[in-house]
CSV table of C-alpha atoms in Angstrom, one decimal:
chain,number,residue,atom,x,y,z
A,273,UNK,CA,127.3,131.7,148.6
A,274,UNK,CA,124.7,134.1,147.3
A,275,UNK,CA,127.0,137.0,147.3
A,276,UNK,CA,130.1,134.9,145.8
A,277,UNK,CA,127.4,133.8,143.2
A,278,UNK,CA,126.8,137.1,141.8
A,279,UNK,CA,130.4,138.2,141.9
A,280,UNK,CA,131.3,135.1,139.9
A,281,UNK,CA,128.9,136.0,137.5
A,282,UNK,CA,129.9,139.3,137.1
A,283,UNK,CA,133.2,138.7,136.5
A,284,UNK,CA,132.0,135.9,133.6
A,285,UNK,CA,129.8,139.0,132.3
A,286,UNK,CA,132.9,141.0,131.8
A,287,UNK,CA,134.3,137.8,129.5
A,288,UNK,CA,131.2,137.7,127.6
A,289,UNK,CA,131.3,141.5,127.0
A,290,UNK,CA,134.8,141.2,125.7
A,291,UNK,CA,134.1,138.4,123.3
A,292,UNK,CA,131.4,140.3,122.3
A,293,UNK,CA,133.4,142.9,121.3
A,294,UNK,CA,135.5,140.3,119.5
A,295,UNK,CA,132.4,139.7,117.0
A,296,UNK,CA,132.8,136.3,118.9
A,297,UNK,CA,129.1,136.1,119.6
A,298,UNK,CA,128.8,132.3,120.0
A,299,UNK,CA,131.2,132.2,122.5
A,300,UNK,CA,130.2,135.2,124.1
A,301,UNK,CA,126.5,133.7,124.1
A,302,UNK,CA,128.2,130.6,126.4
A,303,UNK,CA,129.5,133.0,128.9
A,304,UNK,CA,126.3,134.6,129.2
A,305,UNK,CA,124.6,131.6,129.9
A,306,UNK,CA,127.0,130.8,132.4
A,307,UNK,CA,126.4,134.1,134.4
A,308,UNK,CA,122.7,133.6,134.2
A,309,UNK,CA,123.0,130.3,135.8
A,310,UNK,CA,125.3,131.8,138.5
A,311,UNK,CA,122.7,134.8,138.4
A,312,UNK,CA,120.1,135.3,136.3
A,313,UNK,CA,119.5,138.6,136.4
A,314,UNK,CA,117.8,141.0,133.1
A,315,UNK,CA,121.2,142.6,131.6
A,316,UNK,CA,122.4,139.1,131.5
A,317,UNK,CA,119.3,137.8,128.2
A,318,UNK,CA,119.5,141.4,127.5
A,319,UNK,CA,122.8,140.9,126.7
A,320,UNK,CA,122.6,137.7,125.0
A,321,UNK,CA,119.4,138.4,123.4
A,322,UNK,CA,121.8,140.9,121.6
A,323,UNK,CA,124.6,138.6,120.4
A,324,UNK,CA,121.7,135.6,119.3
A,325,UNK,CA,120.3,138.9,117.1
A,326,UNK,CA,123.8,138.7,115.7
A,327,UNK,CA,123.9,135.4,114.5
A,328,UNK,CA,120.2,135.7,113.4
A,329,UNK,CA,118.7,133.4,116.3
A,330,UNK,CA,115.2,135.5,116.1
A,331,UNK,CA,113.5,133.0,118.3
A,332,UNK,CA,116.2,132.8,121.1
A,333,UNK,CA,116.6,136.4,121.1
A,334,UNK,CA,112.7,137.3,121.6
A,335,UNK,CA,112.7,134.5,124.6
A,336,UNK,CA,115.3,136.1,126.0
A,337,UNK,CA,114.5,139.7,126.0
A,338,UNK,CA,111.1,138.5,127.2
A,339,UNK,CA,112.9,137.0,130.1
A,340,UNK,CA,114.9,139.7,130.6
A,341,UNK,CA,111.4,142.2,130.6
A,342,UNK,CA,109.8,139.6,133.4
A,343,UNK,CA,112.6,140.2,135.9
A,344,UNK,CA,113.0,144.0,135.2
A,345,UNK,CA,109.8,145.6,132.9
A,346,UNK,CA,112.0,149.1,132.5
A,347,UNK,CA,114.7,147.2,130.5
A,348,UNK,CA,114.2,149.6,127.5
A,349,UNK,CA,117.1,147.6,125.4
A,350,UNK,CA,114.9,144.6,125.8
A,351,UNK,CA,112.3,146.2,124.4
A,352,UNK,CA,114.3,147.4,121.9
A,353,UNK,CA,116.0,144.4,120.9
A,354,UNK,CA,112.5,142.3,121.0
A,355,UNK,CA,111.6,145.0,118.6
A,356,UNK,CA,114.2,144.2,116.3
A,357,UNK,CA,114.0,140.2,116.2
A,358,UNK,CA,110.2,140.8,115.4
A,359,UNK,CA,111.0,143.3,112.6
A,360,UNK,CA,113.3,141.0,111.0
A,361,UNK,CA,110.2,138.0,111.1
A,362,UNK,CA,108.4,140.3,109.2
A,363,UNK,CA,106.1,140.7,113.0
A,364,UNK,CA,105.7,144.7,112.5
A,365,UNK,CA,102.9,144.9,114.4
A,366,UNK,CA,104.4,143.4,117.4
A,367,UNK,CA,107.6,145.4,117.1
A,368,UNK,CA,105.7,148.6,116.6
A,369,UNK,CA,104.4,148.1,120.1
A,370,UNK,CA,107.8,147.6,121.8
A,371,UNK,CA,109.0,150.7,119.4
A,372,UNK,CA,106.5,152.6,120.8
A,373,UNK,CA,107.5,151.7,124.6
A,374,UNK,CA,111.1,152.5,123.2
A,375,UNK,CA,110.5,155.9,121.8
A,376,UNK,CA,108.2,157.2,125.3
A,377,UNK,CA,111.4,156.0,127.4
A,378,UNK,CA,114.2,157.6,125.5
A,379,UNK,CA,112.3,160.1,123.7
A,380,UNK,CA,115.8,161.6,121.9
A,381,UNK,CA,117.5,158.5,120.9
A,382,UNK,CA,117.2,159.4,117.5
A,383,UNK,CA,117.9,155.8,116.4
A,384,UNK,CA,114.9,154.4,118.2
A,385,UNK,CA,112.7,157.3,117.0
A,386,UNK,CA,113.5,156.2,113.1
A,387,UNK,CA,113.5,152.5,113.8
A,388,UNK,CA,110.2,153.2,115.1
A,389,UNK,CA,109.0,155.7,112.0
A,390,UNK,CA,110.0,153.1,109.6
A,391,UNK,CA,107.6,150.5,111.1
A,392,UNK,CA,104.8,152.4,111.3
A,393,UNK,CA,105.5,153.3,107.8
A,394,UNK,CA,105.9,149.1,106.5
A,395,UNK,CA,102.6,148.5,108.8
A,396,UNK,CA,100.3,151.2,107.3
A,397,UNK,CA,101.8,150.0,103.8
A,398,UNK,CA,101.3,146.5,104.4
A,399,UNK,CA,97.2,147.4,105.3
A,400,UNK,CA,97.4,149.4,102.2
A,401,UNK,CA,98.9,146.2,100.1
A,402,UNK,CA,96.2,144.2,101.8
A,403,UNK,CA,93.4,146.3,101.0
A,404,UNK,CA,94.3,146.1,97.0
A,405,UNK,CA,95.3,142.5,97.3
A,406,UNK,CA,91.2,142.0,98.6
A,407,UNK,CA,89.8,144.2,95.5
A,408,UNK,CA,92.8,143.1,93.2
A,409,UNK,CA,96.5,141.7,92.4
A,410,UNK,CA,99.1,144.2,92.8
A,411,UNK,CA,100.1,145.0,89.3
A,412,UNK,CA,103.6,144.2,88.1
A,413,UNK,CA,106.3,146.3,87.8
A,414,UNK,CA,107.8,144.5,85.2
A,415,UNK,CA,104.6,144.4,83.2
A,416,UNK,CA,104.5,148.2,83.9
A,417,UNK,CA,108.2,149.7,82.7
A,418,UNK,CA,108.8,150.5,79.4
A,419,UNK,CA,112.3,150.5,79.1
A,420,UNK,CA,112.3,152.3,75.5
A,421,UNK,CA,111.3,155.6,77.2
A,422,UNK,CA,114.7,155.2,80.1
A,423,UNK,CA,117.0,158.0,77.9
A,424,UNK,CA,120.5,157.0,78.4
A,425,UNK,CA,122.9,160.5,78.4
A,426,UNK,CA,126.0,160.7,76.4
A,427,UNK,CA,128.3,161.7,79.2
A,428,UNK,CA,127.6,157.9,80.5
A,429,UNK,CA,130.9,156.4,80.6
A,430,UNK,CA,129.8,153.0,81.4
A,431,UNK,CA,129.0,149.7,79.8
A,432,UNK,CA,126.1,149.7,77.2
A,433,UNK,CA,124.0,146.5,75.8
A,434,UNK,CA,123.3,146.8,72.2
A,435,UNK,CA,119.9,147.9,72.3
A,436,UNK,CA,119.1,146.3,68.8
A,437,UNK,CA,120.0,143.0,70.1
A,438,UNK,CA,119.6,143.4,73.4
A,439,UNK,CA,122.1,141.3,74.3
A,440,UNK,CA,124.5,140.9,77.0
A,441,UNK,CA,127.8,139.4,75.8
A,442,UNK,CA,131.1,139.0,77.7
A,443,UNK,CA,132.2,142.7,77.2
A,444,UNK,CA,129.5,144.0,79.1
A,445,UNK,CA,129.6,142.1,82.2
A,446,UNK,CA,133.4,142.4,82.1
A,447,UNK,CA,133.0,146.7,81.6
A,448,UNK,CA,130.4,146.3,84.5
A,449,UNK,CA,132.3,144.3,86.5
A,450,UNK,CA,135.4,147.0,86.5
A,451,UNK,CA,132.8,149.7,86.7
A,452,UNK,CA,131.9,148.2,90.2
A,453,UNK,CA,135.5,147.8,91.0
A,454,UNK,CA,135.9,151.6,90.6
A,455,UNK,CA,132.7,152.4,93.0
A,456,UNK,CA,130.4,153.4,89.8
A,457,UNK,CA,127.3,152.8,89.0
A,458,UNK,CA,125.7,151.2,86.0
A,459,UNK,CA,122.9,153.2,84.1
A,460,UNK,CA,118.8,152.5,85.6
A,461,UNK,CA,118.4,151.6,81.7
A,462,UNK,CA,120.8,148.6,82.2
A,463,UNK,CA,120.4,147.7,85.4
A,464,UNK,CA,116.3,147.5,84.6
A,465,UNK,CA,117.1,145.3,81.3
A,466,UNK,CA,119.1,142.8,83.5
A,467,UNK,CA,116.4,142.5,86.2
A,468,UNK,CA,113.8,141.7,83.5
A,469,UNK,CA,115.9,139.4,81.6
A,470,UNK,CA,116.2,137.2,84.3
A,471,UNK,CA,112.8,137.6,86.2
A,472,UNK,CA,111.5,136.1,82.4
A,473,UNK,CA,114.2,133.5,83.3
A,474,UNK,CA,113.1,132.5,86.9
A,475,UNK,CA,109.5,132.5,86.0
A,476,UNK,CA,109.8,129.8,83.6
A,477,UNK,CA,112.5,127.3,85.4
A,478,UNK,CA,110.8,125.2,88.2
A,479,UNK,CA,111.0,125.4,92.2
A,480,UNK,CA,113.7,122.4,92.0
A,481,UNK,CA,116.2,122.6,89.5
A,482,UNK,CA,118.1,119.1,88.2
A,483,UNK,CA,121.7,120.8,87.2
A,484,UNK,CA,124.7,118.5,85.8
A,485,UNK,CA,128.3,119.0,85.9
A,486,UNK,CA,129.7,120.1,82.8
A,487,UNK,CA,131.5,117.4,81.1
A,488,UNK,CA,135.3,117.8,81.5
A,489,UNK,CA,134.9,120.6,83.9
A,490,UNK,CA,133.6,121.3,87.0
A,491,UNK,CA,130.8,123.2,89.7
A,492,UNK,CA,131.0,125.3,92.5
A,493,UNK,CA,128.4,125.7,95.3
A,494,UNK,CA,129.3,129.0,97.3
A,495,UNK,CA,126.7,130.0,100.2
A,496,UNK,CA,126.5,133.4,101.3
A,497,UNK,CA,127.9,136.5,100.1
A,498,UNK,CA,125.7,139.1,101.8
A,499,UNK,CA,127.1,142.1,99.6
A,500,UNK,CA,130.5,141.8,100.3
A,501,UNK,CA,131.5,142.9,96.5
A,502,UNK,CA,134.8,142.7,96.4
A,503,UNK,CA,135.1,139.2,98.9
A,504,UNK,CA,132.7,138.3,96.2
A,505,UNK,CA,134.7,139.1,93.3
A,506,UNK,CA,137.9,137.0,94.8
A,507,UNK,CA,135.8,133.5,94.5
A,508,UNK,CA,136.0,134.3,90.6
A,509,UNK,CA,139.4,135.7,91.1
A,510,UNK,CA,140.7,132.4,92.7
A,511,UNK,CA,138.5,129.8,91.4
A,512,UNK,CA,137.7,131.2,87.9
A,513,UNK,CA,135.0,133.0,86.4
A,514,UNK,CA,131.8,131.6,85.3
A,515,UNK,CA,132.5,129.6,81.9
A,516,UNK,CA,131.5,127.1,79.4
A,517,UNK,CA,133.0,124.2,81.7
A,518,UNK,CA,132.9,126.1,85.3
A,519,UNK,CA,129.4,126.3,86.7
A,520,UNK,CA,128.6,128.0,89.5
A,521,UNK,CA,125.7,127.7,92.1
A,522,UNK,CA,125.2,130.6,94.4
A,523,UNK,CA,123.1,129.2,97.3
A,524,UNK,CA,121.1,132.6,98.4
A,525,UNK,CA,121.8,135.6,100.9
A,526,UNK,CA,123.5,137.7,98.3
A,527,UNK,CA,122.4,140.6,99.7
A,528,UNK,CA,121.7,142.4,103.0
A,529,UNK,CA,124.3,143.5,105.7
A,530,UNK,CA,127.3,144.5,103.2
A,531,UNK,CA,127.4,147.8,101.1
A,532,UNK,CA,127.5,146.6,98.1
A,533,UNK,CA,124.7,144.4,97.5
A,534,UNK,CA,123.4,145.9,94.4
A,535,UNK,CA,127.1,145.3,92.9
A,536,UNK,CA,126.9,141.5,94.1
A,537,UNK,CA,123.3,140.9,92.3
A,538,UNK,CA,123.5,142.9,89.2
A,539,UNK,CA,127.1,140.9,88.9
A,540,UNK,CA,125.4,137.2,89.2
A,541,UNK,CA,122.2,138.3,87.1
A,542,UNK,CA,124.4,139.5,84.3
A,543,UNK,CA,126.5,136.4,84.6
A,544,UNK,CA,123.1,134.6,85.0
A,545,UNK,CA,122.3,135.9,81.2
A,546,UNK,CA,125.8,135.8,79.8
A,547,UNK,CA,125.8,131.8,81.1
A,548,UNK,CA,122.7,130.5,81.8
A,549,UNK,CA,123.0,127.1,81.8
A,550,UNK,CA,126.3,127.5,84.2
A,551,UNK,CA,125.0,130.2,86.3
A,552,UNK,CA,122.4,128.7,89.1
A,553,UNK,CA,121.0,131.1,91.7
A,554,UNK,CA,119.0,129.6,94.8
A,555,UNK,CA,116.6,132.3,97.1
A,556,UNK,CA,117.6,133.0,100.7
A,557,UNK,CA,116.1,133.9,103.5
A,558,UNK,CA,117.5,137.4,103.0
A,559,UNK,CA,116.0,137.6,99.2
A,560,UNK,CA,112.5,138.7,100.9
A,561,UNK,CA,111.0,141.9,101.5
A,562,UNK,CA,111.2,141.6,105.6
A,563,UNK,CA,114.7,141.0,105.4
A,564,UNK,CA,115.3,143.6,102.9
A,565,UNK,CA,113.6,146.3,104.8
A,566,UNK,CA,115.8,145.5,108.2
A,567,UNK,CA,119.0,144.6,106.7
A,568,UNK,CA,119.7,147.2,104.2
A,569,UNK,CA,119.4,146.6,100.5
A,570,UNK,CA,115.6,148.3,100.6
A,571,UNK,CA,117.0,151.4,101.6
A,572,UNK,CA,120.5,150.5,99.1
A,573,UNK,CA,118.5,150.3,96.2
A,574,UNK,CA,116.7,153.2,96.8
A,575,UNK,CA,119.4,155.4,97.7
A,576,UNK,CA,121.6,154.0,94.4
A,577,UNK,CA,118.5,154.3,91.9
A,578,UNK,CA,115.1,154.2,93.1
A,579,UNK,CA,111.7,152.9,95.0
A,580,UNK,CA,110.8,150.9,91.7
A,581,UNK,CA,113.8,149.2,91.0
A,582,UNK,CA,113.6,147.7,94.5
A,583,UNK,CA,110.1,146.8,93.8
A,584,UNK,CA,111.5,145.2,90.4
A,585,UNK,CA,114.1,142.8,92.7
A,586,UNK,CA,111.3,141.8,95.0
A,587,UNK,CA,109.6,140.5,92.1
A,588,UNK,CA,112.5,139.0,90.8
A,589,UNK,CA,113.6,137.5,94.0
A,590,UNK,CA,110.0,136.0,94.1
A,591,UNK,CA,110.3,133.9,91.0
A,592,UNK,CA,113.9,132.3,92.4
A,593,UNK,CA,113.8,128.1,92.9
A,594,UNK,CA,113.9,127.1,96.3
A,595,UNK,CA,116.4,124.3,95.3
A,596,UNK,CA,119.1,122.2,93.1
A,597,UNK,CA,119.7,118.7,92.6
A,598,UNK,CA,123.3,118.2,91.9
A,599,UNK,CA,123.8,115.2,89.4
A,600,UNK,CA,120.6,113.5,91.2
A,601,UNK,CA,122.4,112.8,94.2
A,602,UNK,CA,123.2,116.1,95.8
A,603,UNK,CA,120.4,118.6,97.3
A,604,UNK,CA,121.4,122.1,97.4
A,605,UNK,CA,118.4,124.2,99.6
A,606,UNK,CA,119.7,127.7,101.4
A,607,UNK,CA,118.2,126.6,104.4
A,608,UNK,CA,117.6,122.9,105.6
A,609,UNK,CA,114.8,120.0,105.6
A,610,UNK,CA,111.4,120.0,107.0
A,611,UNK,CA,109.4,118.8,110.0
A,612,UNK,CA,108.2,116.1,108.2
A,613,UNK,CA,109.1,113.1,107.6
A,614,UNK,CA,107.3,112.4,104.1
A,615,UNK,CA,108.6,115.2,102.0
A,616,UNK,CA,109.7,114.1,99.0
A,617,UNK,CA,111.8,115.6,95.9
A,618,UNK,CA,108.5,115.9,94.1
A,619,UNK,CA,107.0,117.9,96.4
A,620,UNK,CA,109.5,120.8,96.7
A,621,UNK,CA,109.0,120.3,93.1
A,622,UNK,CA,105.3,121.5,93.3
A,623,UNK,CA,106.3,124.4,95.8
A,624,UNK,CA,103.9,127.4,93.8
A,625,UNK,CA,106.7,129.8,94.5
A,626,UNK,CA,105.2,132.6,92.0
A,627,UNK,CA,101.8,132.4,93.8
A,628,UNK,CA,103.5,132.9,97.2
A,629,UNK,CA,105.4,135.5,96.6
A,630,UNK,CA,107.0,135.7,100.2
A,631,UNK,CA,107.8,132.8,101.8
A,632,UNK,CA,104.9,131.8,104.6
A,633,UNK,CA,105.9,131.8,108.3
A,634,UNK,CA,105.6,127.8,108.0
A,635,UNK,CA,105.4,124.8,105.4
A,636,UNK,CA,107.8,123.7,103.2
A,637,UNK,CA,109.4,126.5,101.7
A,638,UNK,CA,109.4,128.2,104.8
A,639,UNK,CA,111.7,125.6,106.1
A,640,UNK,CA,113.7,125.1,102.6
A,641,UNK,CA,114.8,128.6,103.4
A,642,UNK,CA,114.8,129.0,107.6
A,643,UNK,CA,115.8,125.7,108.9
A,644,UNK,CA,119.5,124.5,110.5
A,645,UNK,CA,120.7,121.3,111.4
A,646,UNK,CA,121.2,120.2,115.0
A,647,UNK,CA,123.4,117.5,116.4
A,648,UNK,CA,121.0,116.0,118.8
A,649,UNK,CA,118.7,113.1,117.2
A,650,UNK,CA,115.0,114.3,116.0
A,651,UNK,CA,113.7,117.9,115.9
A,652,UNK,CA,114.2,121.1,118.2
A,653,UNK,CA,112.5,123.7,117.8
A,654,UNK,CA,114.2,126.6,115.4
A,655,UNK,CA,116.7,129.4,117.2
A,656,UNK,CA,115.1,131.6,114.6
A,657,UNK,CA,111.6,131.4,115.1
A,658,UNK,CA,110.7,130.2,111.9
A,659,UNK,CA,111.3,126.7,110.6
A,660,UNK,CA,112.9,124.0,112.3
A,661,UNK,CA,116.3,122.2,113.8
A,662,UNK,CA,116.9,118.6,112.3
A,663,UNK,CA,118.9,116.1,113.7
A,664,UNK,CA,120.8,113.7,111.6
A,665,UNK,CA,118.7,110.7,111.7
A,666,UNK,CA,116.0,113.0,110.3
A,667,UNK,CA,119.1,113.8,107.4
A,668,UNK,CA,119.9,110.4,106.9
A,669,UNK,CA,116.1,109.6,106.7
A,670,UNK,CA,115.6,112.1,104.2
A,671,UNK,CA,118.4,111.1,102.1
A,672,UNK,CA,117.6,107.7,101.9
A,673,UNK,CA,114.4,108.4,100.7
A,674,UNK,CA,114.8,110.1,98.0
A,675,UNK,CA,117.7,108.1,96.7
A,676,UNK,CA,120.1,111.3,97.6
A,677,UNK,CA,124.0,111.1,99.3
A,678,UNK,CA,124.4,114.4,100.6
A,679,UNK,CA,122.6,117.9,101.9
A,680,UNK,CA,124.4,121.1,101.1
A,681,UNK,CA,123.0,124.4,103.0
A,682,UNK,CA,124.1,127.7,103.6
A,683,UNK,CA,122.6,130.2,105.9
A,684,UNK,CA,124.5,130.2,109.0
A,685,UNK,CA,128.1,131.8,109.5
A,686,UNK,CA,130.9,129.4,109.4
A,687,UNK,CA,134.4,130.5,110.7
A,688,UNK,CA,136.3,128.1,108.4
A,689,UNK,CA,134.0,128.2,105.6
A,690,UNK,CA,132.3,125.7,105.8
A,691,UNK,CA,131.4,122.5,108.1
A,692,UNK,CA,130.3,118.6,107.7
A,693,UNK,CA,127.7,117.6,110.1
A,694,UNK,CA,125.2,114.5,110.4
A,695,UNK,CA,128.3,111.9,109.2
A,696,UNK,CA,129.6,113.6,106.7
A,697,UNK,CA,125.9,113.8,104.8
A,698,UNK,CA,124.9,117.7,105.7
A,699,UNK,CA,127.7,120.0,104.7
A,700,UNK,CA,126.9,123.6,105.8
A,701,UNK,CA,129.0,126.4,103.3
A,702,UNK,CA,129.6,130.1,103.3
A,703,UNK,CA,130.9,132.6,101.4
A,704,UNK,CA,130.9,135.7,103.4
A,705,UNK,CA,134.0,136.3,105.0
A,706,UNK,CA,134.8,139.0,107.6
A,707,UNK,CA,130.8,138.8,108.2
A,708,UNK,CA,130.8,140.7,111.4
């Protein structure tokens, strides 16, 4: 029965591999548990440790490369992939330790070797940032960059702001919008006046925004877009640009994965200016420095333009709200609700994003930003390793006591779109299609 047991489970491997290769990692993640309970052997949670990496699930994928290290210690790829889940939970100094283990193993995988360069790089910098922090704040880019002395060249071809005004109209954004059609960029002058046009924005609106619907018109929530330009681009093509009587409310994770992330967020922060009573921009998970620094727009903004323009985002980025109230009945948060069961409107209200900076590893805009929604009654603890799973009593309970009708989330890949959960009151949407 033994032997039949393993051959079964091999065979149910071979599924998962292929499903895998499908970019079908929830499914693949069900075969994969079915060969480990056939056979659990350490290539089986390697295995799925990858595909829960895929989908994000930080916490399930650390568990299970941990598993997959107790039954066989020489599993470099678990190691590797541990690495990787703590990178992305901002845990350098764990994954450095795995990198390290990585590296001896396989000294000329040259992907391990960098992976492992780069961390030692964000932990010495992050000692560094600690050691000012003790003496003094960090000074402010923003505060820093004159943008008088930024010369702009006359062989630039592209959109210019009327530096006497200093206004963005409609026939910039629309120039800038083509320009990032055509795969060109938009001058570090511009792109810098934006930034700090809407960080003075974000730092004067509150953690919870009340937003209406414009009268005789309507709003559209969109979830996340994660730099997909041009998929971006096709929500305005088919719904309609941002206007006097279409608002728009873009529910975090513009950036990260795709390849055009600077393209996505310069586009919503110009539109941001041009409308900014229609234009409503929530923070993700992925507008943070760990997830910038493992999922790509670090290293985008700095190839595109330079080390202080990403430092100019991240401060940006800081000074986002956490969350929307639609109408006073509809909550809009990127990630879910909290693991408790007194948190009121007024308290994400009081949320001191600017004096956080970086969203804590718990609390409540921890879990405004990591948490999902389970089917099971109650609380689980989180897939991600960071905030929590709520059930839909705790939804309902929620609701109800803050005189709300509905939750709307982003965060999590949907294959439709978008999904309705916890009787019809949690609706989960986004806006990234062809993710994987």
């Amino acid at each position: 029965m033994a032997e039949d047991n393993k051959i079964k489970a091999e065979q149910i491997k071979a599924e998962a591999n292929s499903l895998f290769a499908e970019k079908r990692f929830s499914d693949a993640i069900e075969k994969y548990t079915a060969a480990i309970d056939l056979n659990p052997v350490s290539t089986y949670y390697s295995n799925r440790a990858f595909c829960h990496l895929k989908l994000e699930n930080y916490g399930y994928a650390i568990t299970d490369a941990e598993s997959a290290l107790e039954l066989d210690p020489a599993l470099t790829k678990a190691n590797y992939r541990r690495a990787t889940a703590n990178m992305a939970l901002g845990k350098f100094k764990e994954a450095l330790k795995d990198l390290r283990v990585v590296s001896k193993r396989a000294p000329g995988d040259k992907d391990a070797k960098a992976k492992l360069d780069e961390c030692a790089k964000i932990v010495k910098r992050i000692e560094f940032e600690k050691a000012i922090e003790a003496d003094n704040d960090i000074p402010s880019v923003a505060d820093s960059l004159d943008i008088t002395t930024i010369n702009v060249e006359d062989s630039y071809e592209g959109p210019r702001i009327n530096e006497e005004t200093n206004e963005i109209d409609a026939d910039f954004v629309n120039h800038m919008v083509q320009q990032f059609k055509d795969q060109k960029k938009l001058h570090k002058k511009y792109a810098f006046m934006i930034l700090l046009a809407v960080r003075k924005m974000m730092m004067e609106a509150p953690s919870l925004i009340d937003i209406p619907v414009p009268k005789d018109g309507k709003l559209t929530v969109c979830g996340d877009v994660h730099g997909q330009f041009y998929d971006f681009i096709n929500i305005f093509t088919f719904n309609g640009y941002p206007s006097s009587n279409h608002a728009y409310l873009f529910n975090g994770d513009f950036v990260d994965r795709g390849s055009f992330s600077l393209e996505v967020i310069l586009t919503l922060f110009a539109y941001k200016c041009l409308f900014p009573d229609r234009l409503f921009l929530a923070r993700g998970n992925h507008e943070t420095d760990n997830m910038n620094k493992v999922y790509g727009f670090e290293g985008e903004v700095k190839a595109k333009y330079s080390d202080m323009m990403f430092k100019l985002f991240s401060e940006t980025f800081n000074a986002l709200p956490l969350a929307h109230v639609i109408e006073h009945k509809i909550l809009v948060v990127h990630g879910g609700l909290f693991s408790r069961d007194d948190v009121t409107l007024d308290d994400i209200r009081k949320i001191d994003r600017l004096a956080l900076r970086q969203p804590p590893n718990d609390g409540l805009m921890c879990e405004l930003l990591w948490s999902d929604p389970q089917p099971e009654l109650g609380r689980g603890a989180s897939k991600r390793g960071v905030g929590v799973q709520f059930g839909p009593d705790v939804t309902k309970n929620f609701l109800e006591r803050n005189n709300l009708d509905m939750l709307i989330r982003s965060h999590e890949v949907k294959e439709d779109g978008y999904v309705i959960e916890h009787d019809g009151k949690c609706v989960t949407v986004f806006s990234a299609p062809n993710y994987w």
